[in-house]
XYZ file of C-alpha atoms in Angstrom:
627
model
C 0.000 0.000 0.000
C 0.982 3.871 -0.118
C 2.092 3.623 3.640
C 0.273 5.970 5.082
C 2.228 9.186 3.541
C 1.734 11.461 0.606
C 3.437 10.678 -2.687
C 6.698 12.618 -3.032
C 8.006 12.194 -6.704
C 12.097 11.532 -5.058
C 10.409 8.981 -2.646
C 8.282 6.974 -4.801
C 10.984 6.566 -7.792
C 13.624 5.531 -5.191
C 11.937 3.763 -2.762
C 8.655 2.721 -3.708
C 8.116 2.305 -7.722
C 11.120 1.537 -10.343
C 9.308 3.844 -12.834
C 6.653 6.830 -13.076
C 4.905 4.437 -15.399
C 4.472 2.180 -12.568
C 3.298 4.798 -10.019
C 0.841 5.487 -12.955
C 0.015 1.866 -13.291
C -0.368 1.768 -9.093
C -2.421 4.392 -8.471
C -4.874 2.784 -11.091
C -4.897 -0.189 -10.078
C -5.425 0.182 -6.055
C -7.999 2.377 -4.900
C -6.568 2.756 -1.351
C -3.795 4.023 -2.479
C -5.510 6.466 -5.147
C -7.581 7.594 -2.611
C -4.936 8.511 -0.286
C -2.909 10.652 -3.027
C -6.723 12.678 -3.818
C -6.996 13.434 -0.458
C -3.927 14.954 -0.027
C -4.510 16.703 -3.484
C -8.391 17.640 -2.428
C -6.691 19.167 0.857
C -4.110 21.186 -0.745
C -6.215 22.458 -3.503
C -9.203 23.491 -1.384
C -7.207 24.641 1.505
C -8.951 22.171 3.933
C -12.202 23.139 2.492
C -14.892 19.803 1.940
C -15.276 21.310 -1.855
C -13.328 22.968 -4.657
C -14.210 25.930 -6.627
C -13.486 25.868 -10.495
C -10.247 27.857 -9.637
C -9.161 25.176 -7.282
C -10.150 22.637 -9.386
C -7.274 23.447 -11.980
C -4.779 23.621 -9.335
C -5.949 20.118 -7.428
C -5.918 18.541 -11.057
C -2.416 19.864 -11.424
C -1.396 19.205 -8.590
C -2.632 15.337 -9.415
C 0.123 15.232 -11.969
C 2.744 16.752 -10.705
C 4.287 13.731 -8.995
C 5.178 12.829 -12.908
C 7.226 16.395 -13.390
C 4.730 17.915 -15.414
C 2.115 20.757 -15.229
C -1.646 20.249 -16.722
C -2.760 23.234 -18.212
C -6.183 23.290 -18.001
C -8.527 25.820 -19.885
C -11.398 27.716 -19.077
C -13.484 26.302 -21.319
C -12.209 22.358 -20.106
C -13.007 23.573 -16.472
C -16.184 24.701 -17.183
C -17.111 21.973 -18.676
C -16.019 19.223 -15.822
C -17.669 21.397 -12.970
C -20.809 21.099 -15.171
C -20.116 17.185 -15.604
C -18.788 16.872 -11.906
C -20.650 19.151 -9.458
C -23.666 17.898 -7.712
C -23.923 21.305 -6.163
C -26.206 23.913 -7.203
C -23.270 26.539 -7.553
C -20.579 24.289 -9.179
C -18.415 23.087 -6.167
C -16.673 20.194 -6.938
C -17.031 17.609 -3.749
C -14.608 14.704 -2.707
C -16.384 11.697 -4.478
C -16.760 13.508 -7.520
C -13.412 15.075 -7.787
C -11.898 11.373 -6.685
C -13.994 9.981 -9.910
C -12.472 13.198 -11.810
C -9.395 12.349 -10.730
C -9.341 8.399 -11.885
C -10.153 9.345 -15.270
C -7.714 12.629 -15.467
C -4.915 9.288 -14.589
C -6.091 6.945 -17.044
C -6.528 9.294 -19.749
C -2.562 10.113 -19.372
C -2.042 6.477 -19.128
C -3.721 6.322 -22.660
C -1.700 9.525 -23.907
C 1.452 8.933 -22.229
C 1.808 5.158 -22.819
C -0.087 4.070 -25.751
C -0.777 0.431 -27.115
C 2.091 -0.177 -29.080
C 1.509 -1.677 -32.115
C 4.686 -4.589 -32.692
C 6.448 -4.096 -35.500
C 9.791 -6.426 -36.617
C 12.196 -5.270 -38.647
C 12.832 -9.075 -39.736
C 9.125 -8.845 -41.185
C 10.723 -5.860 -43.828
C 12.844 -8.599 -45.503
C 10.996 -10.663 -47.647
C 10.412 -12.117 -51.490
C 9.876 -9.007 -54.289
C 7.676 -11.338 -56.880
C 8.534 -8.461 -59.571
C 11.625 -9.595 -61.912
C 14.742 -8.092 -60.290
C 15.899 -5.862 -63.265
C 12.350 -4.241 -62.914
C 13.499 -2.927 -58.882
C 17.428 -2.644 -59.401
C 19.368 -1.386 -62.290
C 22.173 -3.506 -62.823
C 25.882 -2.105 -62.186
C 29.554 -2.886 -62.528
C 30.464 -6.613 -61.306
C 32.487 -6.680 -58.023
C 33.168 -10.169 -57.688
C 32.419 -13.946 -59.018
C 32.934 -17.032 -57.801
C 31.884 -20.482 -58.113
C 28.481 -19.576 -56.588
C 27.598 -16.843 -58.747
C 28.285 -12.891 -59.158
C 28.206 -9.962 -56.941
C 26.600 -6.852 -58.522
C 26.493 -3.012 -57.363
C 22.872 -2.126 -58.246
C 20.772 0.954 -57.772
C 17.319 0.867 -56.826
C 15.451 2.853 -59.179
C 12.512 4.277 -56.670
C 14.829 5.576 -54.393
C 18.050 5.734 -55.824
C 20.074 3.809 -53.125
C 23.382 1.693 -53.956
C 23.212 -1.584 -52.896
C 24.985 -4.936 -53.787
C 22.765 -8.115 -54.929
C 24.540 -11.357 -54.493
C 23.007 -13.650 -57.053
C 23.370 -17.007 -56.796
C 23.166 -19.464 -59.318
C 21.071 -22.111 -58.138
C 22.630 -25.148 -60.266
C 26.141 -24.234 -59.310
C 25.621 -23.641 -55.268
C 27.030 -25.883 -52.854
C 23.824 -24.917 -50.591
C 20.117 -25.861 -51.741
C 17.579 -23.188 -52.254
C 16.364 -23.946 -48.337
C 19.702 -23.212 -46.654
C 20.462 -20.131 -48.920
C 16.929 -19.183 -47.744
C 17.890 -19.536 -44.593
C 20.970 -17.643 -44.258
C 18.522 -14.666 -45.710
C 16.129 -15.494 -42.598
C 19.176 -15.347 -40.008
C 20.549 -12.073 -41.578
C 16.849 -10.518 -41.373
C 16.897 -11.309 -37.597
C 20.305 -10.006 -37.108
C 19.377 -5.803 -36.613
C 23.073 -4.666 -35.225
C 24.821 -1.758 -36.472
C 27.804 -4.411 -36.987
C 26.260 -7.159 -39.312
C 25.451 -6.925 -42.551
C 21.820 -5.859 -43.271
C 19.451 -7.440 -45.973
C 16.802 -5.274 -47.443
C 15.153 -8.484 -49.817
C 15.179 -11.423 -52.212
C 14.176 -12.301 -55.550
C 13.616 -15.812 -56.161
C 13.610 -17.410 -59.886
C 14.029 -20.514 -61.237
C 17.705 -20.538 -62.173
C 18.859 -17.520 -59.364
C 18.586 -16.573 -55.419
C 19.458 -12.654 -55.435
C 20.008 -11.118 -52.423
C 19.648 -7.524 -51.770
C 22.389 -6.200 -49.031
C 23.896 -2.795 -47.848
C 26.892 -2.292 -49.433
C 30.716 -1.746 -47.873
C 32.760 0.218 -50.489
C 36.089 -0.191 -47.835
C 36.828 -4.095 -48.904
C 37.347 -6.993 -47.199
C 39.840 -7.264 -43.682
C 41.246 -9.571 -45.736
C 42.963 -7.213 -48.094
C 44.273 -5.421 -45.399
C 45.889 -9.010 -44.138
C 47.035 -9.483 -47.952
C 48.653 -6.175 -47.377
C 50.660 -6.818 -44.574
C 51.381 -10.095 -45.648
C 53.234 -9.038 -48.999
C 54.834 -6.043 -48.018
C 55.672 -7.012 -43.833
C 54.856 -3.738 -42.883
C 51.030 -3.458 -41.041
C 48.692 -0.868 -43.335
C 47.169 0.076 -39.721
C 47.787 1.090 -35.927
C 47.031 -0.859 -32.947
C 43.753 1.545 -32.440
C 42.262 0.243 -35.980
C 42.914 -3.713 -34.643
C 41.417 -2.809 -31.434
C 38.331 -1.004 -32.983
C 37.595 -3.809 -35.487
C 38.214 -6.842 -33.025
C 35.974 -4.557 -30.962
C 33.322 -4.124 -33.154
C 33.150 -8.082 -33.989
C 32.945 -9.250 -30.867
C 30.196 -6.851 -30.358
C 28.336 -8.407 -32.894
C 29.215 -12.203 -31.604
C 27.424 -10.662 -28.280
C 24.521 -9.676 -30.000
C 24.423 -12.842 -31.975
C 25.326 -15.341 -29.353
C 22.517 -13.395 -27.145
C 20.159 -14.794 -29.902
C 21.219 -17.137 -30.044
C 23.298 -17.776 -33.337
C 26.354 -19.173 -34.124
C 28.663 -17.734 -37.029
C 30.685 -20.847 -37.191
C 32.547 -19.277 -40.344
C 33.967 -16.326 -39.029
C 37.158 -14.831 -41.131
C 38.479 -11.952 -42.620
C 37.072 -12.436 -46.210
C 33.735 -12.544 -43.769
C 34.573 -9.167 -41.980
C 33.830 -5.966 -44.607
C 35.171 -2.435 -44.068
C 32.007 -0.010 -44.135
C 34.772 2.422 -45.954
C 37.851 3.160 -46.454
C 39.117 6.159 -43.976
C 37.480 4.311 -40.968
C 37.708 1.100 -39.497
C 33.565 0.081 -39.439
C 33.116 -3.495 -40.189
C 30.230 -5.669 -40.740
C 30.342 -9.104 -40.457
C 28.507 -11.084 -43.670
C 28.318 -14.250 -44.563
C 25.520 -16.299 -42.914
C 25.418 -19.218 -44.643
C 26.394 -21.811 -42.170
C 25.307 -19.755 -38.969
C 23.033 -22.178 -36.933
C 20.404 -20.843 -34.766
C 21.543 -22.256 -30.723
C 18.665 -23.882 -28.511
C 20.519 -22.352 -25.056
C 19.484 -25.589 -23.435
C 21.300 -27.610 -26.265
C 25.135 -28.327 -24.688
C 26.300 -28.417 -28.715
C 25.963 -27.167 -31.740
C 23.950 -29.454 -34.224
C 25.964 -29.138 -37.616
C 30.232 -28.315 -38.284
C 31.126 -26.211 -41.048
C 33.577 -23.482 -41.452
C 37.056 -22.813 -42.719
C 40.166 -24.758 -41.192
C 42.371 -22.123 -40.706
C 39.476 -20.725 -38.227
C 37.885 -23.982 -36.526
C 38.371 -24.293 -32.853
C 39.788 -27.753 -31.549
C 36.457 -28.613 -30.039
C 34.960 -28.043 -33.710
C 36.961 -31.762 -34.305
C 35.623 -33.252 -31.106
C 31.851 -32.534 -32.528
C 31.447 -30.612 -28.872
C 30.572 -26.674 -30.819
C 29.355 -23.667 -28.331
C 29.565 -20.176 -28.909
C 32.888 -20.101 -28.074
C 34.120 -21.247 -31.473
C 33.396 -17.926 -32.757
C 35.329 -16.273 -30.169
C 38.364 -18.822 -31.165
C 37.946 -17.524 -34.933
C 38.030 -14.044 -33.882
C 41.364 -15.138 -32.089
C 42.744 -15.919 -35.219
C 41.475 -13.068 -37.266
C 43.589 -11.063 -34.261
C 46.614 -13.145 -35.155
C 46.547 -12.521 -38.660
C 45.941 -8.866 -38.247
C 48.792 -8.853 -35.881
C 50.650 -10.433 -38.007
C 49.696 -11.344 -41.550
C 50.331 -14.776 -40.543
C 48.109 -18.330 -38.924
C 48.919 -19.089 -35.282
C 48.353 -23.002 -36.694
C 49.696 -23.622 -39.888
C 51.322 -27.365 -41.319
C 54.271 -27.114 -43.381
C 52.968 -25.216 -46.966
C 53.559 -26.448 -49.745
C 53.455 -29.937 -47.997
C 57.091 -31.644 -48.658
C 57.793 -34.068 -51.187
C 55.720 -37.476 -50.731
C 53.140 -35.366 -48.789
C 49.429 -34.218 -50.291
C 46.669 -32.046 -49.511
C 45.406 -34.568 -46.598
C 48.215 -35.135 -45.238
C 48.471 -31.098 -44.605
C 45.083 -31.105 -43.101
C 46.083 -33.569 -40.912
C 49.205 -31.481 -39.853
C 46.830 -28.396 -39.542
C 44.155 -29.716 -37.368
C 46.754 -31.713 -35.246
C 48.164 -28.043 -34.370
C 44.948 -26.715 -33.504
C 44.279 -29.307 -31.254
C 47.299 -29.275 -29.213
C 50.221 -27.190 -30.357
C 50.428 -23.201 -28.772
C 50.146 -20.826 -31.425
C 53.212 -20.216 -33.375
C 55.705 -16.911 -31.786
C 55.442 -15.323 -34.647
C 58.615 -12.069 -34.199
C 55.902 -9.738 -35.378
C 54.291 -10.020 -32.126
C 56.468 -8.146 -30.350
C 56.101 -5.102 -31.796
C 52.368 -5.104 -30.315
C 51.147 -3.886 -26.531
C 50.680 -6.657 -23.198
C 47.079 -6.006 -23.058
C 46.768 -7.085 -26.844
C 48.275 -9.953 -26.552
C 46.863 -11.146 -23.482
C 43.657 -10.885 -25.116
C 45.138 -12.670 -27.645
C 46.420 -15.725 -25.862
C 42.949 -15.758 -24.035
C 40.696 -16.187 -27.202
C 42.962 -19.147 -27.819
C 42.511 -20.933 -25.347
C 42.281 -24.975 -26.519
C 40.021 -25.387 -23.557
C 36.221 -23.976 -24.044
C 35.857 -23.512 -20.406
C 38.263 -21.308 -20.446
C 38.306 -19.389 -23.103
C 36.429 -16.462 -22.469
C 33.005 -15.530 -24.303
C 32.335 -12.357 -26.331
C 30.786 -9.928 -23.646
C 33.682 -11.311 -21.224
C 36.169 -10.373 -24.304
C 34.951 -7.081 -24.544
C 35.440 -6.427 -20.474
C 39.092 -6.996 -20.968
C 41.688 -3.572 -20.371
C 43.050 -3.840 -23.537
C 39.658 -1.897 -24.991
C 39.814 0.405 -22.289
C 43.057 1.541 -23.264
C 41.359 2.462 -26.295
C 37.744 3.488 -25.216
C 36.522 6.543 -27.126
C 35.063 9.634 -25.295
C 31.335 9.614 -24.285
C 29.343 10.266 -26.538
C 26.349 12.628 -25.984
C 23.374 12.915 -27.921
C 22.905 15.939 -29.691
C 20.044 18.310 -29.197
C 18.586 17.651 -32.492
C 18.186 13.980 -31.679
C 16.795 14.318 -28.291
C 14.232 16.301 -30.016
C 13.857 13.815 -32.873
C 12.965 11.114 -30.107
C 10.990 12.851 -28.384
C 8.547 14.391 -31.179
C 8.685 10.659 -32.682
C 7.388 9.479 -29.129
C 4.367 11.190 -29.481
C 3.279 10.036 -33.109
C 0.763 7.879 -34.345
C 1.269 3.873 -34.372
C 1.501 3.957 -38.059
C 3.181 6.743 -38.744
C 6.248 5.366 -36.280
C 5.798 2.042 -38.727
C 6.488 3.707 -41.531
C 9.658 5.649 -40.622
C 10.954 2.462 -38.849
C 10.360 0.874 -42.411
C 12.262 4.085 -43.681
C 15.484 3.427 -41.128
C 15.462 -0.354 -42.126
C 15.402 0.245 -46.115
C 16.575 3.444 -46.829
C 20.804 4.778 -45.953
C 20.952 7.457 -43.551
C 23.755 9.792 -44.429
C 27.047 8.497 -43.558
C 28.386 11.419 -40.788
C 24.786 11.345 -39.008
C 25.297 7.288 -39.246
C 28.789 7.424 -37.937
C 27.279 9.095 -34.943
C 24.221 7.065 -34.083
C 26.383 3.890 -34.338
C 29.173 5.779 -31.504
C 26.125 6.531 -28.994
C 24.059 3.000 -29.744
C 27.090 0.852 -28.904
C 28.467 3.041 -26.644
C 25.370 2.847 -24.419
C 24.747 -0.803 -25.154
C 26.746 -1.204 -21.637
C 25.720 -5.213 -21.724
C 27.047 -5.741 -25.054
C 24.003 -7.013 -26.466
C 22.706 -4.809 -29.523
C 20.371 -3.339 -27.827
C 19.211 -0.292 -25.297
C 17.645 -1.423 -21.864
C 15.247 0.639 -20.487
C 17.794 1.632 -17.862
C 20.341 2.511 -20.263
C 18.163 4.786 -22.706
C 16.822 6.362 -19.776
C 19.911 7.197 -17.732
C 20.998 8.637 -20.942
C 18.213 10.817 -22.562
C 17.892 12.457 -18.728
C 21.338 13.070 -18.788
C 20.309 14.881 -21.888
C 18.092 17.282 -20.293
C 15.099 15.218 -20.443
C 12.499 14.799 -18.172
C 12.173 11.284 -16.108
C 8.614 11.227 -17.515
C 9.296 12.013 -21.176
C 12.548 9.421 -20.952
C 9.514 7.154 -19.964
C 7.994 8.137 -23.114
C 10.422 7.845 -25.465
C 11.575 4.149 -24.435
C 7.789 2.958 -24.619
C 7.393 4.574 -27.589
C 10.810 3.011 -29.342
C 10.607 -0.712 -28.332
C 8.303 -1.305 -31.039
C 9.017 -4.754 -31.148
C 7.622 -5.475 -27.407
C 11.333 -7.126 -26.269
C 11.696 -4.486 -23.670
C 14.636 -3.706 -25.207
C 15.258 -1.017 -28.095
C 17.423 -2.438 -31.150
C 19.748 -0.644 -33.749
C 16.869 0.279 -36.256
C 14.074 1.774 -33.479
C 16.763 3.742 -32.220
C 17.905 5.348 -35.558
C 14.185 5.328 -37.139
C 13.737 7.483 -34.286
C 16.458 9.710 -34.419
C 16.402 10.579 -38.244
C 12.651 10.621 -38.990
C 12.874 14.272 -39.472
C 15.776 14.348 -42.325
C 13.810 11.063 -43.386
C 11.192 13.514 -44.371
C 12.658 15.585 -46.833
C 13.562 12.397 -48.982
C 11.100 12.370 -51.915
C 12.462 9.365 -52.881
C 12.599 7.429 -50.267
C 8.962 8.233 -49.541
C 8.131 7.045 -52.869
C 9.727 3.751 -52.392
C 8.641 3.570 -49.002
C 4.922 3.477 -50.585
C 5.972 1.330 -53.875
C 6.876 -1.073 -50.758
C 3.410 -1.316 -49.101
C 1.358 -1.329 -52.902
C 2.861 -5.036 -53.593
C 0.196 -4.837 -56.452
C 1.370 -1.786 -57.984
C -1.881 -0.102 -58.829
C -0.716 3.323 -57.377
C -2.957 2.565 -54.359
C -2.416 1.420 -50.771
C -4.768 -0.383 -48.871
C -5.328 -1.166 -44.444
C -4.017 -5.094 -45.848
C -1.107 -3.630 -47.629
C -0.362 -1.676 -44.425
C -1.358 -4.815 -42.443
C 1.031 -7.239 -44.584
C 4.156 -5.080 -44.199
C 4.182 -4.229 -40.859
C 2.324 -6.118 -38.920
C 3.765 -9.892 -38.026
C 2.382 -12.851 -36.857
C 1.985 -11.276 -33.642
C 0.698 -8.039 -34.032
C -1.630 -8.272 -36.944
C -5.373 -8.449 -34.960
C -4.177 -5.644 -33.033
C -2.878 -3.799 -36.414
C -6.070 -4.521 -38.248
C -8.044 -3.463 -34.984
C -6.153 -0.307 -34.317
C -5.927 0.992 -38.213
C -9.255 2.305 -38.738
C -9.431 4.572 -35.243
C -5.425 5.852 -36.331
C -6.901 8.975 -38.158
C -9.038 9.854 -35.502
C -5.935 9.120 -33.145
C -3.535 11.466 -35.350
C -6.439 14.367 -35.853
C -7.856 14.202 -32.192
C -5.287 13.496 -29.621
C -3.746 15.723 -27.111
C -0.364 16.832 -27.784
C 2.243 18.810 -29.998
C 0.458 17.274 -33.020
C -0.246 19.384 -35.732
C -4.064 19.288 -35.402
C -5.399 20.809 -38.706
C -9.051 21.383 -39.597
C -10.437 18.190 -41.229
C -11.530 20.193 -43.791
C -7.829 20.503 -45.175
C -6.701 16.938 -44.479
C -5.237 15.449 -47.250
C -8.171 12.388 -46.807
C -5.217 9.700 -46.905
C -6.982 7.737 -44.039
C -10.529 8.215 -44.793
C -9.505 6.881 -47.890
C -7.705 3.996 -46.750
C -9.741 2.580 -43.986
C -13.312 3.441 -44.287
C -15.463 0.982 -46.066
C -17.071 3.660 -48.821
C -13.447 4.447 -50.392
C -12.139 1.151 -50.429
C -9.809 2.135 -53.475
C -7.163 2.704 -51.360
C -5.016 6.332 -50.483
C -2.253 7.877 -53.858
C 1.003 8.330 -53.799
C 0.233 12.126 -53.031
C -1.567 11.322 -49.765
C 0.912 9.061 -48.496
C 3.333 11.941 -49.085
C 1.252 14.400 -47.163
C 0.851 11.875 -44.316
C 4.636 11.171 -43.991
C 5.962 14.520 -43.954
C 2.775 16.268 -41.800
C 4.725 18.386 -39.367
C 5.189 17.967 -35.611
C 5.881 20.750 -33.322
C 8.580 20.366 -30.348
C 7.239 21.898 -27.809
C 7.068 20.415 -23.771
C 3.754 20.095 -21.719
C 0.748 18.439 -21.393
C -2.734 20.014 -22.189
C -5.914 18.653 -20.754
C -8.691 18.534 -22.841
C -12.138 17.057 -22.379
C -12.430 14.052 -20.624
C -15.168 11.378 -20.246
């Protein structure tokens, strides 16, 4: 119960409640405890009086909500209206019972405008089959690579313009069936981490898989291995090998928090986002394996020799032999070399097999070679080193343990802080409609956000990611947007508002959808192919099932095809810094859409005006009339 005492804000937060949104949630749900914080309202407002005048009844209602940190403004015309709803007194006093009813509804309609249903939406759900030919989408580019499989393209996506690379692969000639390439496609969709390779969609024909990716224009590590290799001088620093060992095992974390195993993690596997920084993103999916954390082992081996861990050859696989391949890829960027590596060419007598044999025989129980490069490289580093190569699984260290070692602290960057702009930007998007949030998170997922903006929101999202995990718990974003100047409540807000996918936990692509919605909306483009997205059909019109079949997953689609015919009404009517303007002007986008009469669906030109309607960032809550 409340204890006996008033609700101070300090008191309840610390002591009592974990969140405002549970003081909210408690002073709804038990009446003794409601009734105890109205009485001490009622008292105040009315200055020990048994009734409250209209004046007083603005201040007692503010004075409801100011244990949250913000002030009600209440009109004339709103107050006039609730004594006249209220008051069972001839004059327009405002009793205890009534302003106790008054006050429950006052609480639950900012329960309804400060936390709203959120509608889930998946990023994973984005990435799916185009059934339109692929040189209808894409407009074929300059080769970047073949191989046995098939070619690597650059392509440009003629909606929106973007650059992108499809890796088409030639059914007949794959060493994988149409099922496990597929799958890789499935694990990469699930994989949202500013680290790993992202996967916009697929084209499936008879003769090709095509796979639509990001692209990294900086190579592969490999080259820069290659490099040092050839000329024995390192094209790098010990800060670059420390940021990209960094960033991997970030990734591992996220993936092995999944869980998912790599299992074929190398530097031809590692790409460099560009080439004056050292971003990576890990690629390559096809043999990652998706880990039952009640399952001791891994169910299937695969990988590349060079990188396999010694318990690989013992059939015994964890998530460790990823960290053990991320060993190696430290070796050879340390120096251009293996740590286990059988006599090459193999001497005279000697084959292929017998030089496998050699090679996994090292693994299993020979140290890793002293290569005289080492030496020119810090302790810390090569502690780290000898740790992630550790034959024994037990104790070899996992990837979050990896990334607690001193050697990255020797190289941690400066806190970031987030920039007024974005603390605005997450705050306006808090406050938008369901669908409208849907859309721009569709935006973030399939459209590039400009690379200095991106090299920003990828500092403060894995800077804050504290757990290593690749994503933002509801401490963490918190702590950090009321560092920012925001309010506790508002923080509140914003995390509801950004965990669209119900995890309570905010990944890579709510946070930036989020932060860039506004620049989002100056991107004609993007817009365009944002819509060409949702009308699968192509008949220039979008209908509540093409909204419903993008967005909304297995999950969430009865409460998306519940929700989308009040989200007009939601957008037009509710209290807030929403751009409320007269009906009469509306650009008719939802009427269209969702009512039964206009069932041909909103145009291009309403989706336009509905994406780029204006929000205005402003503070403070307005009380309007309540039922």
């Amino acid at each position: 119960n409340c204890g006996g005492r008033r609700f101070t804000s300090k008191e309840l937060i610390s002591h009592a409640y974990g969140s405002l949104r549970e003081l909210l949630e408690a002073l709804l749900r038990d009446q003794s405890c409601l009734e105890e914080h109205v009485q001490a309202v009622f008292a105040k407002a009315s200055h020990g009086s048994h009734r409250l005048e209209r004046i007083q009844l603005a201040t007692g209602l503010q004075e409801l909500v100011a244990v949250f940190g913000v002030r009600l403004d209440v009109n004339e015309g709103t107050l006039a209206e609730l004594c006249k709803k209220y008051s069972r007194t001839e004059d327009g006093g405002i009793l205890f019972p009534e302003f106790m009813s008054l006050c429950r509804v006052v609480l639950q309609d900012r329960y309804v405008l400060w936390f709203p249903e959120i509608l889930p939406v998946s990023t994973a759900n984005f990435v799916r089959q185009n059934d339109r030919h692929l040189e209808e989408v894409y407009k074929m580019g300059t080769k970047l690579g073949e191989g046995s499989f098939g070619i690597v393209y650059r392509v440009e996506h003629r909606l929106s313009g973007e650059q992108r690379v499809c890796k088409k692969i030639a059914k007949s000639k794959s060493d994988m069936t149409s099922d496990q390439i597929l799958q890789e496609i499935g694990h990469m969709a699930m994989l949202d981490h500013p680290n790993v390779i992202k996967v916009y969609e697929y084209f499936d024909d008879p003769a090709f898989v095509s796979q639509i990716m990001e692209p990294c224009n900086g190579g592969e590590l490999q080259d820069k291995v290659d490099e040092f290799r050839k000329s024995g001088k390192a094209p790098y620093d010990e800060a670059f090998v420390c940021d990209v060992v960094k960033q991997t095992l970030r990734a591992l974390a996220f993936m092995h928090n999944k869980p998912f195993l790599h299992k074929d993690l190398k530097p031809q596997n590692i790409m460099m986002v560009d080439k004056a920084s050292s971003s990576i993103k890990v690629i390559d999916f096809g043999l990652a394996e998706m880990f039952n954390p009640h399952q001791k082992f891994a169910a299937t081996i695969g990988g590349t020799l060079l990188y396999m861990a010694p318990e690989v050859f013992r059939q015994k696989m964890t998530v460790k032999i990823d960290v053990w391949s991320t060993g190696v890829i430290l070796y050879n960027l340390l120096t251009g070399d293996f740590p286990f590596l059988a006599q090459w060419p193999p001497p005279k007598g000697r084959d292929e097999a017998w030089w496998q044999e050699q090679t996994i025989e090292k693994i299993k129980s020979e140290p890793p070679t002293k290569h005289s490069r080492l030496g020119k490289w810090s302790a810390p580093c090569l502690d780290l080193l000898i740790q992630m190569l550790q034959k024994d699984d037990k104790l070899r260290p996992d990837a979050t343990q990896c990334l607690d070692h001193p050697w990255f602290r020797g190289y941690s960057e400066v806190a970031p802080t987030l920039s007024v702009g974005v603390v605005q930007c997450v705050e306006a998007y808090a406050r938008m409609p369901e669908l409208r949030k849907g859309i721009f998170l569709l935006l973030a997922h399939q459209y590039e956000v400009q690379a200095q903006a991106l090299l920003e929101l990828r500092a403060l999202f894995t800077h804050f990611d504290v757990r290593n995990q690749g994503s933002l718990s509801a401490t963490d974003l918190k702590a950090v947007l009321i560092e920012s100047g925001m309010g506790p409540l508002t923080a509140e807000r914003v995390y509801h508002a950004l965990d669209r996918g119900k995890q309570g936990q905010i990944n890579w692509t709510e946070f930036t959808a989020a932060a860039i919605w506004f620049s989002v909306c100056r991107n004609d483009r993007a817009i365009d192919a944002a819509f060409g997205t949702f009308d699968t059909d192509q008949d220039g019109r979008i209908t509540a099932e093409d909204l419903c079949l993008v967005l909304a997953d297995d999950r969430g689609h009865d409460a998306w095809q519940r929700r989308l015919p009040a989200l007009f009404d939601e957008l037009a009517d509710s209290p807030g810094p929403v751009s409320r303007p007269s009906r009469r002007g509306l650009p008719g986008f939802f009427s269209r859409v969702f009512m039964k009469e206009a069932a041909k669906g909103g145009t291009l030109e309403q989706f336009r005006q509905y994406v780029k309607q204006k929000l205005d960032f402003r503070a403070g809550d307005v009380l309007y009339a309540v039922t």
